[in-house]
Coordinates of C-alpha atoms (C1' of nucleotides) in Angstrom, one line a residue:
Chain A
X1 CA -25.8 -6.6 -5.3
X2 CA -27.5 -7.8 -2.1
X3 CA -30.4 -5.4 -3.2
X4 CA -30.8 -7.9 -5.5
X5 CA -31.5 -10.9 -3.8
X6 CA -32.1 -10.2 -0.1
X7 CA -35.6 -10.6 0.7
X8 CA -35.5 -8.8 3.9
X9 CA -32.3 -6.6 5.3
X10 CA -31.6 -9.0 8.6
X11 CA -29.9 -9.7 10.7
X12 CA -31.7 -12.9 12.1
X13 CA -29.9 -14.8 15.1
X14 CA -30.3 -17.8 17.0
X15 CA -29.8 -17.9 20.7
X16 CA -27.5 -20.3 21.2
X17 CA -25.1 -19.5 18.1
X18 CA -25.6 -16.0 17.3
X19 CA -22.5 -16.5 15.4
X20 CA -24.1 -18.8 12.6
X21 CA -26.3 -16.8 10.7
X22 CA -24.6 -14.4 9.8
X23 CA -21.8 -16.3 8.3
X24 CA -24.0 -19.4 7.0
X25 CA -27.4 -18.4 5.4
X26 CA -28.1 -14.4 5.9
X27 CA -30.6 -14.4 5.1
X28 CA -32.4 -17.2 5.4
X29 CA -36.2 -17.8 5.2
X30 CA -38.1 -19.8 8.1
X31 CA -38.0 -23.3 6.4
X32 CA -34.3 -22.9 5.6
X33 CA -33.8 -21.7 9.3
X34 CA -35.6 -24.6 10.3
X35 CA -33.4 -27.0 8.2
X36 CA -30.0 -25.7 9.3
X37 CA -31.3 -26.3 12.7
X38 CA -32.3 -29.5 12.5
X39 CA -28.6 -30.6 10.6
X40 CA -26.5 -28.4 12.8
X41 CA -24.3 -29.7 15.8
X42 CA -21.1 -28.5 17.7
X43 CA -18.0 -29.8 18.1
X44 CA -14.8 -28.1 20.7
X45 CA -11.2 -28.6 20.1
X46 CA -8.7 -27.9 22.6
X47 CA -5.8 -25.8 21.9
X48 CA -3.2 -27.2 19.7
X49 CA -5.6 -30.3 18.6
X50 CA -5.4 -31.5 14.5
X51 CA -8.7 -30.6 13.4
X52 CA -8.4 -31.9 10.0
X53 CA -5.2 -33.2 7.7
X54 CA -4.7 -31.8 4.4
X55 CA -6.0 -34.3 2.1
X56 CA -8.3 -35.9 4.7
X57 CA -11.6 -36.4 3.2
X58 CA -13.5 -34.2 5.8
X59 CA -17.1 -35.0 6.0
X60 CA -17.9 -31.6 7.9
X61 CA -18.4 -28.0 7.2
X62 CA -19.3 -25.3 9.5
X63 CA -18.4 -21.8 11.6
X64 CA -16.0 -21.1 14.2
X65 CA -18.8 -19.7 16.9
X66 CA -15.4 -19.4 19.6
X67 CA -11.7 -19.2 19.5
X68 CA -9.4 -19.3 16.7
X69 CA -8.0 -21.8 14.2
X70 CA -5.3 -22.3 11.8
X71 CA -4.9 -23.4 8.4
X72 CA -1.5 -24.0 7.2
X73 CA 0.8 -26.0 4.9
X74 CA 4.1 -27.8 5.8
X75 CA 6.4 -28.3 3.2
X76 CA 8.7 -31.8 2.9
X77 CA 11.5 -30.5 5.4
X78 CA 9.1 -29.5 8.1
X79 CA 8.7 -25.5 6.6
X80 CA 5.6 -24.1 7.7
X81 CA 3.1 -21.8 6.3
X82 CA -0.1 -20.8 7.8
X83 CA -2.4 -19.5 4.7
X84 CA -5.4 -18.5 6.8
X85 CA -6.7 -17.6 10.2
X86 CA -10.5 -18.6 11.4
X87 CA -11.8 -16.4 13.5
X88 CA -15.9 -16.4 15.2
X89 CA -18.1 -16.6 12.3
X90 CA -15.5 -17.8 9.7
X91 CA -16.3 -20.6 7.6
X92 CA -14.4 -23.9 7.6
X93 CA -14.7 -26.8 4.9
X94 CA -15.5 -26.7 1.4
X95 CA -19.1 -27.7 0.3
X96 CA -18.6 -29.6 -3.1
X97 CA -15.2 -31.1 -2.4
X98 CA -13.7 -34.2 -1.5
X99 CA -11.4 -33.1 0.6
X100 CA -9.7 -30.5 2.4
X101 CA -6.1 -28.8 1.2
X102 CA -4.7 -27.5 4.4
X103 CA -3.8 -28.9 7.9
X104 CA -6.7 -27.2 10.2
X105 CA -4.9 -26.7 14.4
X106 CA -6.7 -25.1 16.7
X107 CA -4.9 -22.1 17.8
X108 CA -7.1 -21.8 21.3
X109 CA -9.9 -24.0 22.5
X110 CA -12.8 -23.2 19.4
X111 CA -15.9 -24.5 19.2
X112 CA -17.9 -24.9 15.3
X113 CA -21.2 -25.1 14.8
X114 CA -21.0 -28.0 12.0
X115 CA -23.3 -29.7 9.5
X116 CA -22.7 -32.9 7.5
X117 CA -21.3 -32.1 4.4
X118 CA -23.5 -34.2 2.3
X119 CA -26.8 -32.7 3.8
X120 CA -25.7 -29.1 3.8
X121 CA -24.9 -29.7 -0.1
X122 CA -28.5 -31.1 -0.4
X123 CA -30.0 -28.0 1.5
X124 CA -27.4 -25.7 -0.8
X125 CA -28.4 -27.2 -4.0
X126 CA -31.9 -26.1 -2.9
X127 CA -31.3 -23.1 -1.7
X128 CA -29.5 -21.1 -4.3
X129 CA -29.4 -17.7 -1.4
X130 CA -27.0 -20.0 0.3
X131 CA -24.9 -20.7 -2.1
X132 CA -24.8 -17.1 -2.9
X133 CA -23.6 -16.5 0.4
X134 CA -20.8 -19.3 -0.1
X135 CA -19.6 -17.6 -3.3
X136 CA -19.4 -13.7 -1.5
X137 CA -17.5 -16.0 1.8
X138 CA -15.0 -17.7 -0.8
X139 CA -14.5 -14.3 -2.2
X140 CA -13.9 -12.4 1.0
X141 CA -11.6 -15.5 1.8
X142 CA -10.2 -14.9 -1.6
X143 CA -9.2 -10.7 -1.2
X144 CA -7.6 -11.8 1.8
X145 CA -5.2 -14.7 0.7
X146 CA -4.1 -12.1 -2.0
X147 CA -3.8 -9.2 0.4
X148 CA -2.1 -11.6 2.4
X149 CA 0.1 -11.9 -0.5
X150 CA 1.6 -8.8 -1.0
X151 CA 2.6 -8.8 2.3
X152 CA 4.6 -12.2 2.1
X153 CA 6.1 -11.1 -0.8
X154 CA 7.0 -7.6 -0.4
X155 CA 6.9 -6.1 3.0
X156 CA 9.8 -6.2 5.6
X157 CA 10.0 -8.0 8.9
X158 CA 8.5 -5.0 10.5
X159 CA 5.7 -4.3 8.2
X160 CA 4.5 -7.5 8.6
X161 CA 4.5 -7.3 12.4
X162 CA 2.6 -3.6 12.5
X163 CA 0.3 -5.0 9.6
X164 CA -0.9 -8.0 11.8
X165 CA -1.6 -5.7 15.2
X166 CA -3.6 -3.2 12.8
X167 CA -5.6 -6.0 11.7
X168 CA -5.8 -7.7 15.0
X169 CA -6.9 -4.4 16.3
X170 CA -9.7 -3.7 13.4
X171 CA -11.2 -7.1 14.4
X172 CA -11.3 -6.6 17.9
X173 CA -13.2 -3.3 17.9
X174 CA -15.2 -4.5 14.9
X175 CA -16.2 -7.5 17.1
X176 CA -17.4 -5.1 19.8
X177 CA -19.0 -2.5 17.9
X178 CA -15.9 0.1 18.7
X179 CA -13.9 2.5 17.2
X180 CA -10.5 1.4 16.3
X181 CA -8.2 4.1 18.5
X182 CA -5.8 4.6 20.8
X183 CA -6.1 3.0 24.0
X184 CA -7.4 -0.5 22.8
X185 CA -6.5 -3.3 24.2
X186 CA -6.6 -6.7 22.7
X187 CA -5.5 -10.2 22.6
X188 CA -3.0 -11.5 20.4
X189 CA -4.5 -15.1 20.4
X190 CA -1.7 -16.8 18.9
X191 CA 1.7 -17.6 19.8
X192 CA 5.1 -16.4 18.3
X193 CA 5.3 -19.5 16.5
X194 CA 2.4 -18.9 14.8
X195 CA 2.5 -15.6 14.6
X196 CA 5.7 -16.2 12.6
X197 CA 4.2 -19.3 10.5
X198 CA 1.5 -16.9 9.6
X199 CA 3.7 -13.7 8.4
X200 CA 6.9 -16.1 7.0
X201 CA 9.3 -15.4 9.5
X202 CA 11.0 -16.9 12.2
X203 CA 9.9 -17.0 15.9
X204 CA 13.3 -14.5 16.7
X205 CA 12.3 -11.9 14.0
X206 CA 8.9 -11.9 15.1
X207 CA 9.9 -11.2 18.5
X208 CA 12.7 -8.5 18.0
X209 CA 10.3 -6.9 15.4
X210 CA 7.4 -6.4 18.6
X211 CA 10.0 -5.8 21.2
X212 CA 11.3 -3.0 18.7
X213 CA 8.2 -1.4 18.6
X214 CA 7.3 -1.7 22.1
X215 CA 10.7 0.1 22.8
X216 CA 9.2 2.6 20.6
X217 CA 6.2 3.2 22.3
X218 CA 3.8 2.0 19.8
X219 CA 1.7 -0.1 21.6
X220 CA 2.8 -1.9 25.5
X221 CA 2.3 -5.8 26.4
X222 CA 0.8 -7.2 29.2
X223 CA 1.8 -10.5 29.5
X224 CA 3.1 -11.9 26.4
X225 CA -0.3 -11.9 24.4
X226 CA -2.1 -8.9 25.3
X227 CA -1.2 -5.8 23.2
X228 CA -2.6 -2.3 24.3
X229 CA -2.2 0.4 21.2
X230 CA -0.6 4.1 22.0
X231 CA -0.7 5.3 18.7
X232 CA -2.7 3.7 15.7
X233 CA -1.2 5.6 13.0
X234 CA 2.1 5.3 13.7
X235 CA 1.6 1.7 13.3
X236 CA -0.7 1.9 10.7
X237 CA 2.3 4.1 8.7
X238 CA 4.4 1.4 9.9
X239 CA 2.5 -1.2 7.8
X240 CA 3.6 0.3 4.8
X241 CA 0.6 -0.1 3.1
X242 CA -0.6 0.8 -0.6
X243 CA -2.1 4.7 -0.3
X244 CA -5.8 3.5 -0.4
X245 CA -5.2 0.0 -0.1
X246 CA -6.8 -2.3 2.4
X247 CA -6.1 -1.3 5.8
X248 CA -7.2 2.6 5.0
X249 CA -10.7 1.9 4.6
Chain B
X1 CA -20.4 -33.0 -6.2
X2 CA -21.2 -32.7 -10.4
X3 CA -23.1 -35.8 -10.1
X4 CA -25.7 -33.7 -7.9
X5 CA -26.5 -31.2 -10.4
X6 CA -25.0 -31.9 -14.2
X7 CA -27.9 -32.8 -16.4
X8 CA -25.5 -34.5 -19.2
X9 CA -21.8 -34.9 -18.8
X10 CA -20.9 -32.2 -21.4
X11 CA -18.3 -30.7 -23.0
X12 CA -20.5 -28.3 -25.1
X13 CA -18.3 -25.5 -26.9
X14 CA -19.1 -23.0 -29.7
X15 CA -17.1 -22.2 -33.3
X16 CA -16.1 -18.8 -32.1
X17 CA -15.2 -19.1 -28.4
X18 CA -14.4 -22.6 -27.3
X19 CA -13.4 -21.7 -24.0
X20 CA -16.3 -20.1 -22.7
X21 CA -18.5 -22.6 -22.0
X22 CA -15.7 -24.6 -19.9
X23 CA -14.9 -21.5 -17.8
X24 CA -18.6 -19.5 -17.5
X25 CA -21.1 -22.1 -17.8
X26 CA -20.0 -26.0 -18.3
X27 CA -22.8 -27.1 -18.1
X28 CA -25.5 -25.1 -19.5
X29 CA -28.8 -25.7 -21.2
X30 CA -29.6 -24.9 -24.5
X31 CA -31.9 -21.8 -23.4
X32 CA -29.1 -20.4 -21.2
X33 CA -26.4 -20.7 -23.9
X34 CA -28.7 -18.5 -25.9
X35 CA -28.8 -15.8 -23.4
X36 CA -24.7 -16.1 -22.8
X37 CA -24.3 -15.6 -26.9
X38 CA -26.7 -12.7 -26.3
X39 CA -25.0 -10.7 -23.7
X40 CA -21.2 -12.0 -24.7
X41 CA -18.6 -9.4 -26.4
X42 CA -15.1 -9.1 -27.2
X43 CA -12.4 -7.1 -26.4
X44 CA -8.2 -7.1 -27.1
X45 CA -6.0 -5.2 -24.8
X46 CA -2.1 -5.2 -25.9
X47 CA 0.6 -6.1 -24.1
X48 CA 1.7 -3.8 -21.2
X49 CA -2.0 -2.5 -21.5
X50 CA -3.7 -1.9 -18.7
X51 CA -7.4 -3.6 -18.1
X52 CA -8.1 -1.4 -15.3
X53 CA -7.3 -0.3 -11.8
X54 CA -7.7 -1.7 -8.4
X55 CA -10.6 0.4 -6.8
X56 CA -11.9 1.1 -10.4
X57 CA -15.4 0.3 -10.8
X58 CA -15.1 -2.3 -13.9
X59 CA -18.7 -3.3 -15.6
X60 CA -17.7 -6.1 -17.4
X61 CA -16.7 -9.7 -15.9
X62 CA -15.5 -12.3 -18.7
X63 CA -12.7 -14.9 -19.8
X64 CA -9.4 -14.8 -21.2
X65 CA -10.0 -16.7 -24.6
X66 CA -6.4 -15.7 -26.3
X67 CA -3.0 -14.1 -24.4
X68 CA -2.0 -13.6 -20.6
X69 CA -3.2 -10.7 -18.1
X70 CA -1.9 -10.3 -14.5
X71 CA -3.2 -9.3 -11.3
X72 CA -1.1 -7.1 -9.1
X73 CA -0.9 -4.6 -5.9
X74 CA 1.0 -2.0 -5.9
X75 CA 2.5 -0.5 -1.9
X76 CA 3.1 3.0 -1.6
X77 CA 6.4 3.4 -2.4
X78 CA 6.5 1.0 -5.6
X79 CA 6.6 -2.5 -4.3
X80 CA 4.4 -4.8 -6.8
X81 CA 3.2 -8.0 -5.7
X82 CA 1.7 -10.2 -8.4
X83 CA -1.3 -12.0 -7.2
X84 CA -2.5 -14.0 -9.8
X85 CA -2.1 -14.7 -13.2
X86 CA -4.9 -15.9 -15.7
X87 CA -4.6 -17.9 -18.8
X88 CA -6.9 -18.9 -21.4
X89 CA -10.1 -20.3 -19.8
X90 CA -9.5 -17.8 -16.8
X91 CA -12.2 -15.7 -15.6
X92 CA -11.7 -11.9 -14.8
X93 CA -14.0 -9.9 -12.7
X94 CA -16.5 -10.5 -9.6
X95 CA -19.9 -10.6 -10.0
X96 CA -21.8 -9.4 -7.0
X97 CA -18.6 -6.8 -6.1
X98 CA -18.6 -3.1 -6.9
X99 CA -15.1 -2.7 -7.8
X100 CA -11.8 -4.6 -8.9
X101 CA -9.2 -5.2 -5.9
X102 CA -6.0 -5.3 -8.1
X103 CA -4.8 -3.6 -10.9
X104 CA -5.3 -5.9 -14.1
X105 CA -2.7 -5.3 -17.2
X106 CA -2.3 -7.6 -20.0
X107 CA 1.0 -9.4 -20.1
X108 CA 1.0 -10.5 -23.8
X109 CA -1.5 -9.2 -26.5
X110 CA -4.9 -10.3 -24.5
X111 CA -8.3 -11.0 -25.7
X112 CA -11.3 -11.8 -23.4
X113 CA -15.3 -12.8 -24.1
X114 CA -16.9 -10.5 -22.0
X115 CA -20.5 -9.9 -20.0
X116 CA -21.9 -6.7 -18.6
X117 CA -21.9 -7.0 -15.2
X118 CA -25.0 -6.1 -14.5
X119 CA -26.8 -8.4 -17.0
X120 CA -24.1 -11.5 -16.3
X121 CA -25.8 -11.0 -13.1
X122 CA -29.0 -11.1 -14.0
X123 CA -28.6 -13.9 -15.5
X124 CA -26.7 -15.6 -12.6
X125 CA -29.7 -15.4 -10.1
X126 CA -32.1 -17.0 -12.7
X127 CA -29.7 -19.6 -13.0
X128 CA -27.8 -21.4 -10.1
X129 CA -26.1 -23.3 -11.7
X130 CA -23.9 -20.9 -13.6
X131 CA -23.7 -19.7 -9.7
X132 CA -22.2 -23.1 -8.5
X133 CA -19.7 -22.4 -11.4
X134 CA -18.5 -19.1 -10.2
X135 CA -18.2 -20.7 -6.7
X136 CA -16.2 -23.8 -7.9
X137 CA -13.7 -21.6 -9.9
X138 CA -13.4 -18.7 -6.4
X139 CA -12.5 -22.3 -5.1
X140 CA -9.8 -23.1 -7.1
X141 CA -8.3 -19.5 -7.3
X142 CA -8.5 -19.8 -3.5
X143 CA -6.7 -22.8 -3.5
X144 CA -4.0 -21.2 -5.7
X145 CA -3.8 -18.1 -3.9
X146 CA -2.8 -20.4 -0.8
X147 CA -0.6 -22.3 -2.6
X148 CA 1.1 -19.2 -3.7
X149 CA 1.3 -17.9 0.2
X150 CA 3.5 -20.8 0.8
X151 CA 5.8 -20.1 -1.9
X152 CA 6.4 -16.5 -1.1
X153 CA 6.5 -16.9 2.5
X154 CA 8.4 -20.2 2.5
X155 CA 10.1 -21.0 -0.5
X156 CA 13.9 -19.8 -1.9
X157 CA 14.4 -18.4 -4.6
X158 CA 16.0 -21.5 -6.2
X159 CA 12.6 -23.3 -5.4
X160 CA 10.4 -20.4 -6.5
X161 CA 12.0 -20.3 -10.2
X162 CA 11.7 -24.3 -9.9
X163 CA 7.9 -24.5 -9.0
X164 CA 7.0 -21.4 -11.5
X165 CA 8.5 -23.4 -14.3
X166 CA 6.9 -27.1 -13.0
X167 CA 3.6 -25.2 -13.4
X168 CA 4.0 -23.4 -16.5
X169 CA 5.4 -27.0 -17.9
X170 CA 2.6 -28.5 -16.9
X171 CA 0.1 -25.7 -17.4
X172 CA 1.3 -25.7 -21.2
X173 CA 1.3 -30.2 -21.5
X174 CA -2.3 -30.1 -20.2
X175 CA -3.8 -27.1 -22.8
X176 CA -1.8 -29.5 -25.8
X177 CA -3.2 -32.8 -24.3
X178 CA -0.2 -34.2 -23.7
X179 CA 1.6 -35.6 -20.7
X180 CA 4.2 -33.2 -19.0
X181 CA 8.1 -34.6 -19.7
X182 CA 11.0 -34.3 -20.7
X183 CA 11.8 -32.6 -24.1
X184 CA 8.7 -30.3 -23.7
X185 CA 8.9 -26.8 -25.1
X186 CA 6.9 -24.4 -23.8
X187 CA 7.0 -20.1 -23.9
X188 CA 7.5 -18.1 -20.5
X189 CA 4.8 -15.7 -21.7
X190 CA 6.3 -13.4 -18.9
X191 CA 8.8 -10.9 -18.7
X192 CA 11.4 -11.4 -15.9
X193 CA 10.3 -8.4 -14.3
X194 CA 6.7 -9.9 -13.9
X195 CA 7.9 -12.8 -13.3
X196 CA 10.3 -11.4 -10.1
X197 CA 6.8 -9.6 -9.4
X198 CA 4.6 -13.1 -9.4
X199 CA 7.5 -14.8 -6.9
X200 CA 8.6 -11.9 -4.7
X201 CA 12.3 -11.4 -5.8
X202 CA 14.1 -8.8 -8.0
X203 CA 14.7 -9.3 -11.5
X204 CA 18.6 -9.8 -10.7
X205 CA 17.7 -12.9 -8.2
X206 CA 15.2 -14.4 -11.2
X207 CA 17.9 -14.0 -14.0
X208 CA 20.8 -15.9 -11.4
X209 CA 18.7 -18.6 -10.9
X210 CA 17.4 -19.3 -14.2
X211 CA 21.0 -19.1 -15.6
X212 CA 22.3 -21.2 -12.8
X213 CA 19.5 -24.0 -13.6
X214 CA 20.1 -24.1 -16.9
X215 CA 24.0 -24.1 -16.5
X216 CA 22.9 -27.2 -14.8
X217 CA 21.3 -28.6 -17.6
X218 CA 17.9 -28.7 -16.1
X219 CA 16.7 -26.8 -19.0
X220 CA 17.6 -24.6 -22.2
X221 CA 16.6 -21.8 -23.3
X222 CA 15.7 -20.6 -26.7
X223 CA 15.6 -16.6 -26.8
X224 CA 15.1 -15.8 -23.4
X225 CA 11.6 -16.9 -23.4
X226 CA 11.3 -20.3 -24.2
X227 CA 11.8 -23.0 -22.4
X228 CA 12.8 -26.7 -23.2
X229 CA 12.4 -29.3 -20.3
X230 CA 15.5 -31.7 -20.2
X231 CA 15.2 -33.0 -16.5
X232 CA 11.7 -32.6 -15.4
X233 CA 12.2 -34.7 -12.3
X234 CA 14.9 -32.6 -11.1
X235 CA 13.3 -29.8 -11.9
X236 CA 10.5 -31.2 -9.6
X237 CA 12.5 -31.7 -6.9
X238 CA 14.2 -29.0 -6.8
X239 CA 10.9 -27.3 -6.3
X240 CA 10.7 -28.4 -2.9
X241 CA 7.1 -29.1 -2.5
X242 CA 5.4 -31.2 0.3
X243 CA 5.7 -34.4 -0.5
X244 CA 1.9 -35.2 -1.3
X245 CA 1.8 -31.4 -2.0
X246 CA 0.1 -29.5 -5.0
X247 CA 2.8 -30.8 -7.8
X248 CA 3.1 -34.4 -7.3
X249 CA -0.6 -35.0 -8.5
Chain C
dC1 C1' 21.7 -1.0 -42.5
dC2 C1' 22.4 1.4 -37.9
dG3 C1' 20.8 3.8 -33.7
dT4 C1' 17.8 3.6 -29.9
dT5 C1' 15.4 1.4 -26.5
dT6 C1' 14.1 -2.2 -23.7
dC7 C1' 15.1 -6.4 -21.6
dC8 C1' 18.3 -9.5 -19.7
dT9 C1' 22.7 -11.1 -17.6
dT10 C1' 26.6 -10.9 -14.7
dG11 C1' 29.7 -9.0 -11.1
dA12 C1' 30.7 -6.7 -6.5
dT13 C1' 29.1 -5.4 -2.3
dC14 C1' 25.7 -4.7 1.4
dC15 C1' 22.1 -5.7 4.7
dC16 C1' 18.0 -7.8 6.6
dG17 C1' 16.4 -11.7 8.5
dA18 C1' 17.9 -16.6 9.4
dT19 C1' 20.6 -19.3 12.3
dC20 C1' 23.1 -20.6 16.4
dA21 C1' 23.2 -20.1 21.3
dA22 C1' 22.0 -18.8 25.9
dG23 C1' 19.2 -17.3 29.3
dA24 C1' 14.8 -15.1 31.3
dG25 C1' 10.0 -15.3 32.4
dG26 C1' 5.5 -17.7 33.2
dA27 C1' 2.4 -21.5 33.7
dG28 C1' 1.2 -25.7 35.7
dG29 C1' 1.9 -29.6 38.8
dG30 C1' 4.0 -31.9 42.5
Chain D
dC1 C1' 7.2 -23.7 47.7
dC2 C1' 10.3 -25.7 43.9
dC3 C1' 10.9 -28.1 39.7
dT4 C1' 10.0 -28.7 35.0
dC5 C1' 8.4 -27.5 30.7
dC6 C1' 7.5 -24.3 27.4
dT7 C1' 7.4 -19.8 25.4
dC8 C1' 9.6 -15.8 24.7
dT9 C1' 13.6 -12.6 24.5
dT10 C1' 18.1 -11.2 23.5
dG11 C1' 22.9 -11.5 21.6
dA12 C1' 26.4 -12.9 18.1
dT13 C1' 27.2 -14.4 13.6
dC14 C1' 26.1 -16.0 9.0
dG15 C1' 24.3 -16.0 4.4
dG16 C1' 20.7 -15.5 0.7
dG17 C1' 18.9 -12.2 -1.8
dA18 C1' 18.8 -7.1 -2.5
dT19 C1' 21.1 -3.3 -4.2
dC20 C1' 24.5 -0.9 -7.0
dA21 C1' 26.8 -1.0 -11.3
dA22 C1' 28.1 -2.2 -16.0
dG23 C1' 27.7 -4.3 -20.1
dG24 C1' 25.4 -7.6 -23.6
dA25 C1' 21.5 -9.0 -26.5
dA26 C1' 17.3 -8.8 -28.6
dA27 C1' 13.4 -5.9 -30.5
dC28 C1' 11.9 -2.0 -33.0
dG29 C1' 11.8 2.0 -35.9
dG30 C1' 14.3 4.8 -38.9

DNA sequence: CCGTTTCCTTGATCCCGATCAAGAGGAGGG
DNA sequence: CCCTCCTCTTGATCGGGATCAAGGAAACGG
């Protein structure tokens, strides 16, 4: 598909937001560069700060260049779901709509690299690469939410705890260009809370569920938020995934 | 957002497939609507048929013009998770990807208007706007795929029988042009198997909490899959939604 | 028409995860 | 340092939905 439309293989980065590229306009000619640049700016929000209300009209898009976000849903008596999890080079916002459907907290301090909504539409509808790269994003976005499904729907308590650490470990070697293995060691990012927002449990189930298989010797803690993984494929087997489904890729 | 690119306000249909142009290309130039007619086909699969398999490499992308299909994921040991459903006016398939991520099988007898892949694509990079399309329905499956998170990870099951039928009532009111209420009639389509599949419970738990609504006078039913609305507002509330949520719109 | 199959309902019991409750551990500020 | 706040852990109990089991009802083919 990309052997389509890709007029040159990448990757193209900018100094001071290596991040935005790759999640924004790869690739990107020079003028379109050169446009993104001149519209871009940042914006940080500190841990636990609203970054946008569902059904606030939002007048931003952009990537998370740092930290992590949440979007969630609350339902009228204060139940909480979180239906996604923005991490470095995720895309926040919604080009061609009013206004945004989820409650977006910062989980840590994060920082975007944002554009006005009305003139990254104008440089979108000019730039049809772009909005190429959009549709594959809100795809990506869209394999995940259903993924994310099956596990809300069908997995046990401790399924969903071994299939979040499998992730979280996939991202973190990903991020650094390793192998995902024994040995790693990586940060949680999120609290229990959210943890259990996130998987539709409660805070006590999320915790007896890690503290379970830490007793186990799946993986140790240091501190409350830094896991280090003994073996990968017991907790892979834990997460009781589909034969060649997502995670064994 | 339309108002930046629709050259006339549409609705443009044709004798034979009045859907399409609403889901694939609203709006479309006359030139473009030739090609579409070009490159379309049909197809019928029967119910309990199977449209293909997740990790199959599928070469056609389309719309469901007649019937219901379902998207589901299978775990390892049997576990299905439905993770979508698509009605007429539906679109199927994911142009730019190699393969299908769920396994597709027609609920009722189904019938879509179909595109080679390859040539729907084709046809997509000479024209954006068919592009924009694709990314504002990925939207709005996105959207529903969140909305569907919250239910399986927050809802009961009282609540997810309750907001299944809310949006099938309203689903149905909105294809007939009329305004959802009491008295409506409207078929389940669904088995209660798929239907314990779509909202994470086991047929059992589906078939109590129908019974127990309707014992409540909520609803009747007429064969067991046929619905007739006699306290809509109840029905609403008992869905439990946010209170500015998805279903008060 | 009846026999078979499939789908659906209802009852009895069980168990996983929620809830209620208490206390431990860490972080930050004085 | 201690004090407070907040997060996290652990224990005891409860209950909603799963599981096990049986039978009813509609669909289908003869």
């Amino acid at each position: 598909m990309s052997s389509m439309t890709a007029p040159r293989p990448l990757p193209i980065r900018c100094a001071d937001c290596p991040i935005r590229y790759r999640a924004v306009c790869s690739p990107c000619d020079e003028g379109e560069l050169q446009e993104l640049e001149r519209i871009k700016s940042y914006r940080t929000y500190e841990a636990g700060e609203t970054i946008a209300w569902a059904g606030e009209k939002l007048s931003l898009v952009g990537s998370v260049v740092e930290g992590v976000a949440m979007l969630s849903s609350t339902l009228a008596d204060g139940r909480r779901q979180m239906v996604g999890l923005l991490f470095p080079s995720d895309f926040l916002g919604r080009p061609g709509r009013e206004s945004v459907s989820y409650d977006a907290v910062a989980a840590t301090r994060v920082t975007f690299c944002m554009f006005q909504k009305r003139e990254f539409e104008r440089l979108i509808t000019r730039t049809p690469r772009i909005e190429r790269r959009l549709l594959e994003m809100t795809l990506d976005d869209l394999d995940a939410a259903r993924e994310w499904m099956v596990l809300l729907g069908r997995k046990t308590a401790r399924e969903k705890i071994a299939t979040l650490f499998v992730i979280m470990a996939r991202r973190e070697a990903t991020m650094h260009d390793q192998p995902a293995g024994d040995g790693l060691r990586f940060p949680l990012y999120i609290s229990r809370e959210a943890m259990a927002d996130y998987l539709g449990l409660t805070i006590e189930t999320v915790s007896r569920q890690i503290s379970s298989l830490r007793r186990e010797g799946v993986f140790t803690l240091e501190g409350n938020r830094t896991v280090q993984i003994h073996d990968l494929a017991r907790l892979i087997e834990e997460a009781g995934d589909d034969a060649d489904g997502g995670l064994a890729n």
